[in-house]
PDB file of C-alpha atoms and ligand atoms in Angstrom:
ATOM      1  CA  MET A  23      91.981 -59.724 -53.228  1.00  0.00           C
ATOM      2  CA  PRO A  24      94.959 -57.359 -53.641  1.00  0.00           C
ATOM      3  CA  THR A  25      94.899 -53.562 -53.455  1.00  0.00           C
ATOM      4  CA  PHE A  26      97.397 -50.734 -52.916  1.00  0.00           C
ATOM      5  CA  HIS A  27     100.144 -51.161 -50.333  1.00  0.00           C
ATOM      6  CA  SER A  28     101.104 -48.975 -47.393  1.00  0.00           C
ATOM      7  CA  CYS A  29     103.641 -49.160 -44.564  1.00  0.00           C
ATOM      8  CA  GLY A  30     101.185 -49.490 -41.682  1.00  0.00           C
ATOM      9  CA  ALA A  31     103.393 -47.517 -39.309  1.00  0.00           C
ATOM     10  CA  CYS A  32     103.571 -43.860 -40.403  1.00  0.00           C
ATOM     11  CA  ALA A  33     101.317 -41.129 -39.019  1.00  0.00           C
ATOM     12  CA  GLN A  34      98.815 -41.342 -41.899  1.00  0.00           C
ATOM     13  CA  CYS A  35      98.614 -45.145 -41.753  1.00  0.00           C
ATOM     14  CA  ALA A  36      98.174 -45.020 -37.983  1.00  0.00           C
ATOM     15  CA  ALA A  37      95.366 -42.483 -38.418  1.00  0.00           C
ATOM     16  CA  GLY A  38      93.520 -44.789 -40.844  1.00  0.00           C
ATOM     17  CA  HIS A  39      94.512 -42.952 -44.041  1.00  0.00           C
ATOM     18  CA  PRO A  40      97.003 -45.321 -45.695  1.00  0.00           C
ATOM     19  CA  ALA A  41      96.380 -43.828 -49.163  1.00  0.00           C
ATOM     20  CA  TYR A  42      98.553 -40.949 -47.895  1.00  0.00           C
ATOM     21  CA  CYS A  43     101.273 -43.245 -46.505  1.00  0.00           C
ATOM     22  CA  HIS A  44     104.694 -41.580 -46.462  1.00  0.00           C
ATOM     23  CA  ALA A  45     106.041 -44.538 -48.438  1.00  0.00           C
ATOM     24  CA  GLN A  46     103.158 -44.605 -50.913  1.00  0.00           C
ATOM     25  CA  GLN A  47     105.366 -44.026 -53.974  1.00  0.00           C
ATOM     26  CA  SER A  48     108.164 -46.444 -53.124  1.00  0.00           C
ATOM     27  CA  LEU A  49     105.770 -49.213 -52.064  1.00  0.00           C
ATOM     28  CA  ASN A  50     103.436 -48.931 -55.051  1.00  0.00           C
ATOM     29  CA  VAL A  51     105.164 -47.543 -58.119  1.00  0.00           C
ATOM     30  CA  SER A  52     108.904 -48.001 -57.678  1.00  0.00           C
ATOM     31  CA  GLY A  53     108.983 -51.384 -59.390  1.00  0.00           C
ATOM     32  CA  GLY A  54     110.261 -52.966 -56.205  1.00  0.00           C
ATOM     33  CA  ARG A  55     109.476 -53.559 -52.562  1.00  0.00           C
ATOM     34  CA  GLY A  56     110.386 -50.061 -51.422  1.00  0.00           C
ATOM     35  CA  ASP A  57     113.754 -51.054 -49.965  1.00  0.00           C
ATOM     36  CA  GLY A  58     115.470 -51.284 -53.352  1.00  0.00           C
ATOM     37  CA  SER A  59     114.916 -55.023 -53.712  1.00  0.00           C
ATOM     38  CA  THR A  60     112.514 -56.576 -56.215  1.00  0.00           C
ATOM     39  CA  PRO A  61     109.991 -59.320 -55.481  1.00  0.00           C
ATOM     40  CA  LEU A  62     111.012 -61.295 -58.555  1.00  0.00           C
ATOM     41  CA  SER A  63     114.302 -62.241 -60.132  1.00  0.00           C
ATOM     42  CA  ARG A  64     115.450 -64.251 -63.111  1.00  0.00           C
ATOM     43  CA  ASP A  65     118.814 -65.957 -63.339  1.00  0.00           C
ATOM     44  CA  GLY A  66     119.942 -63.830 -60.432  1.00  0.00           C
ATOM     45  CA  SER A  67     118.958 -60.520 -62.034  1.00  0.00           C
ATOM     46  CA  PRO A  68     116.177 -58.359 -60.577  1.00  0.00           C
ATOM     47  CA  VAL A  69     112.806 -58.336 -62.366  1.00  0.00           C
ATOM     48  CA  HIS A  70     110.950 -55.147 -61.605  1.00  0.00           C
ATOM     49  CA  ALA A  71     107.420 -55.812 -60.384  1.00  0.00           C
ATOM     50  CA  GLY A  72     105.310 -55.059 -57.353  1.00  0.00           C
ATOM     51  CA  PHE A  73     103.138 -52.385 -58.963  1.00  0.00           C
ATOM     52  CA  PHE A  74     100.591 -51.475 -56.287  1.00  0.00           C
ATOM     53  CA  GLY A  75     102.571 -53.719 -53.961  1.00  0.00           C
ATOM     54  CA  GLN A  76     101.585 -56.812 -55.923  1.00  0.00           C
ATOM     55  CA  SER A  77     101.486 -56.503 -59.746  1.00  0.00           C
ATOM     56  CA  GLY A  78      98.828 -58.229 -61.766  1.00  0.00           C
ATOM     57  CA  PHE A  79      98.395 -59.423 -65.333  1.00  0.00           C
ATOM     58  CA  ALA A  80      99.471 -62.843 -64.106  1.00  0.00           C
ATOM     59  CA  THR A  81      97.995 -66.068 -62.785  1.00  0.00           C
ATOM     60  CA  HIS A  82      99.849 -65.590 -59.491  1.00  0.00           C
ATOM     61  CA  ALA A  83     100.855 -62.482 -57.549  1.00  0.00           C
ATOM     62  CA  LEU A  84     103.205 -61.807 -54.663  1.00  0.00           C
ATOM     63  CA  ALA A  85     101.349 -59.519 -52.266  1.00  0.00           C
ATOM     64  CA  HIS A  86     101.756 -58.394 -48.666  1.00  0.00           C
ATOM     65  CA  GLU A  87      99.394 -59.193 -45.833  1.00  0.00           C
ATOM     66  CA  ARG A  88      98.625 -55.475 -45.554  1.00  0.00           C
ATOM     67  CA  ASN A  89      97.431 -55.083 -49.143  1.00  0.00           C
ATOM     68  CA  THR A  90      95.463 -58.304 -49.310  1.00  0.00           C
ATOM     69  CA  VAL A  91      91.809 -57.950 -48.365  1.00  0.00           C
ATOM     70  CA  ARG A  92      89.417 -60.738 -47.501  1.00  0.00           C
ATOM     71  CA  VAL A  93      86.153 -60.439 -49.435  1.00  0.00           C
ATOM     72  CA  PRO A  94      82.904 -62.391 -49.046  1.00  0.00           C
ATOM     73  CA  ALA A  95      83.123 -65.869 -50.563  1.00  0.00           C
ATOM     74  CA  GLY A  96      80.203 -65.212 -52.900  1.00  0.00           C
ATOM     75  CA  LEU A  97      81.713 -62.103 -54.491  1.00  0.00           C
ATOM     76  CA  PRO A  98      82.636 -62.932 -58.110  1.00  0.00           C
ATOM     77  CA  PRO A  99      86.332 -62.242 -58.815  1.00  0.00           C
ATOM     78  CA  ALA A 100      85.455 -60.038 -61.825  1.00  0.00           C
ATOM     79  CA  VAL A 101      83.421 -57.832 -59.486  1.00  0.00           C
ATOM     80  CA  ALA A 102      86.034 -57.852 -56.734  1.00  0.00           C
ATOM     81  CA  ALA A 103      88.809 -56.791 -59.135  1.00  0.00           C
ATOM     82  CA  PRO A 104      87.743 -53.139 -59.626  1.00  0.00           C
ATOM     83  CA  LEU A 105      87.349 -52.730 -55.856  1.00  0.00           C
ATOM     84  CA  GLY A 106      91.142 -52.821 -55.602  1.00  0.00           C
ATOM     85  CA  CYS A 107      91.511 -49.378 -57.156  1.00  0.00           C
ATOM     86  CA  GLY A 108      88.948 -47.657 -59.406  1.00  0.00           C
ATOM     87  CA  ALA A 109      85.730 -48.645 -57.667  1.00  0.00           C
ATOM     88  CA  GLN A 110      87.369 -48.091 -54.283  1.00  0.00           C
ATOM     89  CA  THR A 111      88.395 -44.616 -55.465  1.00  0.00           C
ATOM     90  CA  GLY A 112      84.901 -43.618 -56.586  1.00  0.00           C
ATOM     91  CA  ALA A 113      82.945 -45.184 -53.741  1.00  0.00           C
ATOM     92  CA  GLY A 114      85.472 -44.170 -51.094  1.00  0.00           C
ATOM     93  CA  THR A 115      85.528 -40.546 -52.204  1.00  0.00           C
ATOM     94  CA  VAL A 116      81.800 -40.390 -51.558  1.00  0.00           C
ATOM     95  CA  LEU A 117      81.533 -42.593 -48.465  1.00  0.00           C
ATOM     96  CA  ASN A 118      84.829 -41.776 -46.711  1.00  0.00           C
ATOM     97  CA  ARG A 119      85.498 -38.165 -47.643  1.00  0.00           C
ATOM     98  CA  LEU A 120      82.321 -36.357 -48.741  1.00  0.00           C
ATOM     99  CA  ARG A 121      79.992 -38.366 -46.496  1.00  0.00           C
ATOM    100  CA  PRO A 122      76.737 -36.991 -47.961  1.00  0.00           C
ATOM    101  CA  ARG A 123      73.571 -37.004 -45.928  1.00  0.00           C
ATOM    102  CA  PRO A 124      70.417 -38.533 -47.436  1.00  0.00           C
ATOM    103  CA  GLY A 125      68.808 -35.907 -49.636  1.00  0.00           C
ATOM    104  CA  ASP A 126      72.079 -34.126 -50.451  1.00  0.00           C
ATOM    105  CA  SER A 127      72.704 -33.435 -54.122  1.00  0.00           C
ATOM    106  CA  LEU A 128      75.807 -34.950 -55.703  1.00  0.00           C
ATOM    107  CA  VAL A 129      77.186 -34.430 -59.201  1.00  0.00           C
ATOM    108  CA  VAL A 130      79.698 -36.740 -60.884  1.00  0.00           C
ATOM    109  CA  ILE A 131      81.750 -35.349 -63.752  1.00  0.00           C
ATOM    110  CA  GLY A 132      83.059 -38.142 -65.972  1.00  0.00           C
ATOM    111  CA  ALA A 133      81.175 -41.442 -66.071  1.00  0.00           C
ATOM    112  CA  GLY A 134      83.995 -43.984 -66.334  1.00  0.00           C
ATOM    113  CA  GLY A 135      84.538 -46.752 -63.810  1.00  0.00           C
ATOM    114  CA  VAL A 136      85.557 -44.324 -61.050  1.00  0.00           C
ATOM    115  CA  GLY A 137      82.742 -41.853 -61.711  1.00  0.00           C
ATOM    116  CA  LEU A 138      80.040 -44.487 -61.952  1.00  0.00           C
ATOM    117  CA  SER A 139      81.302 -46.096 -58.743  1.00  0.00           C
ATOM    118  CA  ALA A 140      80.948 -42.692 -57.096  1.00  0.00           C
ATOM    119  CA  LEU A 141      77.436 -42.472 -58.513  1.00  0.00           C
ATOM    120  CA  MET A 142      76.431 -45.893 -57.177  1.00  0.00           C
ATOM    121  CA  ALA A 143      77.786 -44.997 -53.734  1.00  0.00           C
ATOM    122  CA  ALA A 144      75.915 -41.683 -53.825  1.00  0.00           C
ATOM    123  CA  VAL A 145      72.668 -43.412 -54.758  1.00  0.00           C
ATOM    124  CA  ALA A 146      73.221 -46.017 -52.016  1.00  0.00           C
ATOM    125  CA  ALA A 147      73.812 -43.175 -49.539  1.00  0.00           C
ATOM    126  CA  GLY A 148      70.471 -41.606 -50.472  1.00  0.00           C
ATOM    127  CA  CYS A 149      71.750 -38.629 -52.471  1.00  0.00           C
ATOM    128  CA  ASP A 150      68.922 -36.897 -54.282  1.00  0.00           C
ATOM    129  CA  PRO A 151      69.399 -35.812 -56.923  1.00  0.00           C
ATOM    130  CA  ALA A 152      72.477 -37.627 -58.170  1.00  0.00           C
ATOM    131  CA  VAL A 153      73.524 -36.123 -61.495  1.00  0.00           C
ATOM    132  CA  VAL A 154      76.128 -37.292 -64.015  1.00  0.00           C
ATOM    133  CA  ILE A 155      77.929 -35.299 -66.697  1.00  0.00           C
ATOM    134  CA  ASP A 156      79.607 -37.183 -69.564  1.00  0.00           C
ATOM    135  CA  PRO A 157      79.950 -36.679 -73.339  1.00  0.00           C
ATOM    136  CA  VAL A 158      79.303 -40.365 -74.217  1.00  0.00           C
ATOM    137  CA  ALA A 159      75.604 -41.145 -74.699  1.00  0.00           C
ATOM    138  CA  ALA A 160      75.960 -44.828 -73.765  1.00  0.00           C
ATOM    139  CA  ARG A 161      77.563 -43.892 -70.461  1.00  0.00           C
ATOM    140  CA  ARG A 162      74.850 -41.352 -69.744  1.00  0.00           C
ATOM    141  CA  ALA A 163      72.256 -44.076 -70.365  1.00  0.00           C
ATOM    142  CA  LEU A 164      74.116 -46.411 -68.008  1.00  0.00           C
ATOM    143  CA  ALA A 165      74.253 -43.675 -65.374  1.00  0.00           C
ATOM    144  CA  THR A 166      70.516 -43.156 -65.567  1.00  0.00           C
ATOM    145  CA  GLY A 167      70.008 -46.901 -65.212  1.00  0.00           C
ATOM    146  CA  LEU A 168      72.184 -46.840 -62.080  1.00  0.00           C
ATOM    147  CA  GLY A 169      70.018 -44.222 -60.443  1.00  0.00           C
ATOM    148  CA  ALA A 170      71.165 -40.826 -61.728  1.00  0.00           C
ATOM    149  CA  LYS A 171      68.196 -38.488 -61.835  1.00  0.00           C
ATOM    150  CA  ALA A 172      69.750 -36.698 -64.811  1.00  0.00           C
ATOM    151  CA  ALA A 173      72.671 -37.368 -67.124  1.00  0.00           C
ATOM    152  CA  LEU A 174      73.913 -34.327 -69.006  1.00  0.00           C
ATOM    153  CA  ALA A 175      76.279 -33.849 -71.927  1.00  0.00           C
ATOM    154  CA  PRO A 176      78.882 -31.102 -71.443  1.00  0.00           C
ATOM    155  CA  THR A 177      78.014 -28.010 -73.463  1.00  0.00           C
ATOM    156  CA  ALA A 178      80.325 -25.270 -74.615  1.00  0.00           C
ATOM    157  CA  ASP A 179      78.123 -22.283 -73.928  1.00  0.00           C
ATOM    158  CA  GLY A 180      77.863 -22.399 -70.154  1.00  0.00           C
ATOM    159  CA  ASP A 181      74.364 -23.858 -70.010  1.00  0.00           C
ATOM    160  CA  LEU A 182      75.688 -26.774 -67.995  1.00  0.00           C
ATOM    161  CA  VAL A 183      76.186 -24.674 -64.870  1.00  0.00           C
ATOM    162  CA  THR A 184      72.645 -23.347 -65.096  1.00  0.00           C
ATOM    163  CA  ALA A 185      71.246 -26.840 -65.704  1.00  0.00           C
ATOM    164  CA  VAL A 186      73.006 -28.279 -62.650  1.00  0.00           C
ATOM    165  CA  ARG A 187      72.018 -25.342 -60.451  1.00  0.00           C
ATOM    166  CA  ASP A 188      68.388 -25.806 -61.520  1.00  0.00           C
ATOM    167  CA  LEU A 189      68.454 -29.586 -60.949  1.00  0.00           C
ATOM    168  CA  THR A 190      70.002 -29.198 -57.497  1.00  0.00           C
ATOM    169  CA  GLY A 191      67.838 -26.374 -56.237  1.00  0.00           C
ATOM    170  CA  GLY A 192      70.501 -23.657 -56.389  1.00  0.00           C
ATOM    171  CA  GLY A 193      73.753 -25.600 -56.526  1.00  0.00           C
ATOM    172  CA  ALA A 194      75.157 -29.000 -55.624  1.00  0.00           C
ATOM    173  CA  HIS A 195      76.165 -30.039 -52.117  1.00  0.00           C
ATOM    174  CA  HIS A 196      78.924 -32.273 -53.513  1.00  0.00           C
ATOM    175  CA  ILE A 197      80.751 -32.754 -56.803  1.00  0.00           C
ATOM    176  CA  VAL A 198      83.164 -35.552 -57.696  1.00  0.00           C
ATOM    177  CA  ASP A 199      85.350 -34.726 -60.689  1.00  0.00           C
ATOM    178  CA  THR A 200      87.141 -37.603 -62.397  1.00  0.00           C
ATOM    179  CA  THR A 201      88.242 -35.665 -65.503  1.00  0.00           C
ATOM    180  CA  SER A 202      90.687 -33.075 -64.138  1.00  0.00           C
ATOM    181  CA  ARG A 203      89.887 -31.001 -67.228  1.00  0.00           C
ATOM    182  CA  PRO A 204      90.389 -27.307 -66.390  1.00  0.00           C
ATOM    183  CA  GLU A 205      87.244 -26.152 -68.199  1.00  0.00           C
ATOM    184  CA  MET A 206      85.149 -28.706 -66.299  1.00  0.00           C
ATOM    185  CA  LEU A 207      86.678 -27.817 -62.942  1.00  0.00           C
ATOM    186  CA  ARG A 208      86.056 -24.095 -63.420  1.00  0.00           C
ATOM    187  CA  GLN A 209      82.411 -24.890 -64.188  1.00  0.00           C
ATOM    188  CA  ALA A 210      82.248 -27.314 -61.263  1.00  0.00           C
ATOM    189  CA  VAL A 211      83.069 -24.578 -58.767  1.00  0.00           C
ATOM    190  CA  ARG A 212      80.179 -22.500 -60.147  1.00  0.00           C
ATOM    191  CA  MET A 213      77.812 -25.491 -59.868  1.00  0.00           C
ATOM    192  CA  LEU A 214      78.256 -25.700 -56.083  1.00  0.00           C
ATOM    193  CA  ARG A 215      75.999 -24.148 -53.484  1.00  0.00           C
ATOM    194  CA  PRO A 216      77.567 -22.083 -50.689  1.00  0.00           C
ATOM    195  CA  ARG A 217      79.894 -24.298 -48.616  1.00  0.00           C
ATOM    196  CA  GLY A 218      79.609 -27.004 -51.244  1.00  0.00           C
ATOM    197  CA  GLU A 219      82.425 -29.504 -51.708  1.00  0.00           C
ATOM    198  CA  LEU A 220      84.406 -30.459 -54.786  1.00  0.00           C
ATOM    199  CA  ALA A 221      86.447 -33.674 -54.698  1.00  0.00           C
ATOM    200  CA  LEU A 222      89.295 -33.933 -57.206  1.00  0.00           C
ATOM    201  CA  VAL A 223      89.908 -37.542 -58.158  1.00  0.00           C
ATOM    202  CA  GLY A 224      91.286 -37.405 -61.716  1.00  0.00           C
ATOM    203  CA  LEU A 225      94.994 -37.163 -62.384  1.00  0.00           C
ATOM    204  CA  GLY A 226      95.834 -33.745 -63.788  1.00  0.00           C
ATOM    205  CA  THR A 227      98.296 -30.909 -63.704  1.00  0.00           C
ATOM    206  CA  GLU A 228      97.182 -27.315 -63.186  1.00  0.00           C
ATOM    207  CA  VAL A 229      93.957 -25.371 -63.156  1.00  0.00           C
ATOM    208  CA  THR A 230      93.242 -21.788 -62.156  1.00  0.00           C
ATOM    209  CA  PHE A 231      90.221 -20.704 -60.133  1.00  0.00           C
ATOM    210  CA  ASP A 232      88.725 -17.327 -59.380  1.00  0.00           C
ATOM    211  CA  VAL A 233      89.715 -17.024 -55.725  1.00  0.00           C
ATOM    212  CA  MET A 234      86.913 -14.582 -54.900  1.00  0.00           C
ATOM    213  CA  SER A 235      84.240 -17.033 -55.990  1.00  0.00           C
ATOM    214  CA  LEU A 236      85.834 -19.768 -53.863  1.00  0.00           C
ATOM    215  CA  LEU A 237      86.136 -17.765 -50.669  1.00  0.00           C
ATOM    216  CA  ALA A 238      82.895 -15.836 -51.016  1.00  0.00           C
ATOM    217  CA  MET A 239      81.018 -19.126 -51.364  1.00  0.00           C
ATOM    218  CA  GLY A 240      82.982 -21.013 -48.708  1.00  0.00           C
ATOM    219  CA  VAL A 241      83.645 -23.738 -51.223  1.00  0.00           C
ATOM    220  CA  ARG A 242      85.809 -26.656 -50.097  1.00  0.00           C
ATOM    221  CA  VAL A 243      88.104 -28.459 -52.536  1.00  0.00           C
ATOM    222  CA  HIS A 244      89.386 -31.934 -51.603  1.00  0.00           C
ATOM    223  CA  GLY A 245      92.207 -33.855 -53.226  1.00  0.00           C
ATOM    224  CA  VAL A 246      91.394 -37.550 -52.828  1.00  0.00           C
ATOM    225  CA  ILE A 247      93.430 -40.600 -53.757  1.00  0.00           C
ATOM    226  CA  GLU A 248      92.162 -44.191 -53.529  1.00  0.00           C
ATOM    227  CA  GLY A 249      88.992 -42.857 -51.965  1.00  0.00           C
ATOM    228  CA  ASP A 250      90.958 -42.043 -48.777  1.00  0.00           C
ATOM    229  CA  SER A 251      90.193 -45.613 -47.901  1.00  0.00           C
ATOM    230  CA  ASP A 252      91.699 -48.053 -45.439  1.00  0.00           C
ATOM    231  CA  PRO A 253      91.175 -51.061 -47.722  1.00  0.00           C
ATOM    232  CA  GLY A 254      90.805 -53.787 -45.119  1.00  0.00           C
ATOM    233  CA  ARG A 255      88.114 -51.806 -43.374  1.00  0.00           C
ATOM    234  CA  PHE A 256      86.478 -50.173 -46.397  1.00  0.00           C
ATOM    235  CA  ILE A 257      86.336 -52.709 -49.261  1.00  0.00           C
ATOM    236  CA  PRO A 258      83.893 -54.989 -47.395  1.00  0.00           C
ATOM    237  CA  GLU A 259      81.471 -52.032 -47.333  1.00  0.00           C
ATOM    238  CA  PRO A 260      80.832 -51.767 -51.126  1.00  0.00           C
ATOM    239  CA  ALA A 261      81.092 -55.576 -51.302  1.00  0.00           C
ATOM    240  CA  ALA A 262      78.210 -55.825 -48.819  1.00  0.00           C
ATOM    241  CA  LEU A 263      76.248 -53.181 -50.735  1.00  0.00           C
ATOM    242  CA  HIS A 264      76.793 -55.218 -53.907  1.00  0.00           C
ATOM    243  CA  ARG A 265      75.411 -58.323 -52.246  1.00  0.00           C
ATOM    244  CA  ARG A 266      72.258 -56.380 -51.358  1.00  0.00           C
ATOM    245  CA  GLY A 267      71.932 -55.099 -54.955  1.00  0.00           C
ATOM    246  CA  ARG A 268      72.764 -51.533 -53.976  1.00  0.00           C
ATOM    247  CA  PHE A 269      76.194 -51.288 -55.608  1.00  0.00           C
ATOM    248  CA  PRO A 270      75.730 -53.118 -58.934  1.00  0.00           C
ATOM    249  CA  LEU A 271      79.384 -53.010 -59.917  1.00  0.00           C
ATOM    250  CA  ASP A 272      78.882 -55.987 -62.227  1.00  0.00           C
ATOM    251  CA  ARG A 273      77.027 -53.657 -64.615  1.00  0.00           C
ATOM    252  CA  LEU A 274      80.249 -51.711 -65.251  1.00  0.00           C
ATOM    253  CA  VAL A 275      82.403 -54.781 -65.856  1.00  0.00           C
ATOM    254  CA  THR A 276      83.243 -56.324 -69.219  1.00  0.00           C
ATOM    255  CA  THR A 277      85.497 -59.368 -69.007  1.00  0.00           C
ATOM    256  CA  PHE A 278      88.158 -60.236 -71.575  1.00  0.00           C
ATOM    257  CA  PRO A 279      90.306 -63.381 -71.697  1.00  0.00           C
ATOM    258  CA  PHE A 280      93.885 -62.396 -70.821  1.00  0.00           C
ATOM    259  CA  GLU A 281      95.101 -63.211 -74.319  1.00  0.00           C
ATOM    260  CA  ASN A 282      92.733 -60.511 -75.661  1.00  0.00           C
ATOM    261  CA  ILE A 283      94.273 -57.774 -73.523  1.00  0.00           C
ATOM    262  CA  GLY A 284      94.517 -55.537 -76.612  1.00  0.00           C
ATOM    263  CA  ASP A 285      90.752 -55.675 -77.064  1.00  0.00           C
ATOM    264  CA  ALA A 286      90.330 -54.623 -73.436  1.00  0.00           C
ATOM    265  CA  VAL A 287      92.526 -51.579 -73.987  1.00  0.00           C
ATOM    266  CA  ASP A 288      90.646 -50.696 -77.184  1.00  0.00           C
ATOM    267  CA  GLY A 289      87.294 -51.045 -75.407  1.00  0.00           C
ATOM    268  CA  MET A 290      88.444 -48.747 -72.629  1.00  0.00           C
ATOM    269  CA  ARG A 291      89.738 -46.124 -75.095  1.00  0.00           C
ATOM    270  CA  GLU A 292      86.610 -46.241 -77.231  1.00  0.00           C
ATOM    271  CA  GLY A 293      84.287 -46.120 -74.249  1.00  0.00           C
ATOM    272  CA  THR A 294      82.588 -49.420 -75.083  1.00  0.00           C
ATOM    273  CA  ALA A 295      84.018 -51.150 -71.977  1.00  0.00           C
ATOM    274  CA  VAL A 296      83.600 -49.002 -68.871  1.00  0.00           C
ATOM    275  CA  LYS A 297      85.607 -51.345 -66.647  1.00  0.00           C
ATOM    276  CA  PRO A 298      87.488 -54.059 -68.524  1.00  0.00           C
ATOM    277  CA  VAL A 299      88.559 -57.006 -66.366  1.00  0.00           C
ATOM    278  CA  LEU A 300      91.004 -59.643 -67.614  1.00  0.00           C
ATOM    279  CA  THR A 301      90.324 -63.271 -66.801  1.00  0.00           C
ATOM    280  CA  PHE A 302      92.574 -66.323 -66.849  1.00  0.00           C
ATOM    281  CA  GLY A 303      91.770 -69.824 -67.986  1.00  0.00           C
TER     282      GLY A 303
HETATM  283 ZN1   ZN B   8     102.377 -45.522 -43.952  1.00  0.00          ZN
END
């Protein structure tokens, strides 16, 4: 299965952190191979492609050896697909970066495909309690079914911080935020216990924090992309957990025939499809 590409030679790649490859942008989002050429052409003219070093939405893809990962033969393709990016991001943030110990508390803010993958990894790692925050009732119900001890709706009056601090015995060890919403992040910092860790996973712009509360509490804030994962080494880990029933990624997936791609987008926007996967033929 394909995933993001990396050069394999820079300092970050050599250290096992290819998500921070020096050529990450040119290899994944330039529309070409990173050297100015494109993987496809038509009538001699370049066709821009190679998103994530491969491109998808097609029956065939041109990928590199480095961003092609072997998965167990029994893993259904519709389950493998999210492991290339979103599920890898959520699970990797927990298992590669936060590395909770059994019994640690972990809170996930935003229960989309990334957040629920983080939740499943946290549950598999023995986090207790695992707590989810999301405004959509159906997603909160799904989170509870996946092992969250509590699933809370965001509230405007600040009760959320108190609720999380109560549930976690004085503040969470770990928080994964997938929303990047400033009001959620400011609350997240107050939900942590001393020396607690906040992982920022959602794409966002700017947020301001009260510096005194960060330093007085020894809070650590991580920026994490692609779960800080080395795909060839990491993806088999959630795949193996899935086989043992401990990472039920299939419960997040809704498949759509490729020709109904518009329905998949609508389902994602409306929150009815947590992780839409397109299928061919
Ligand atoms: Zn590199």
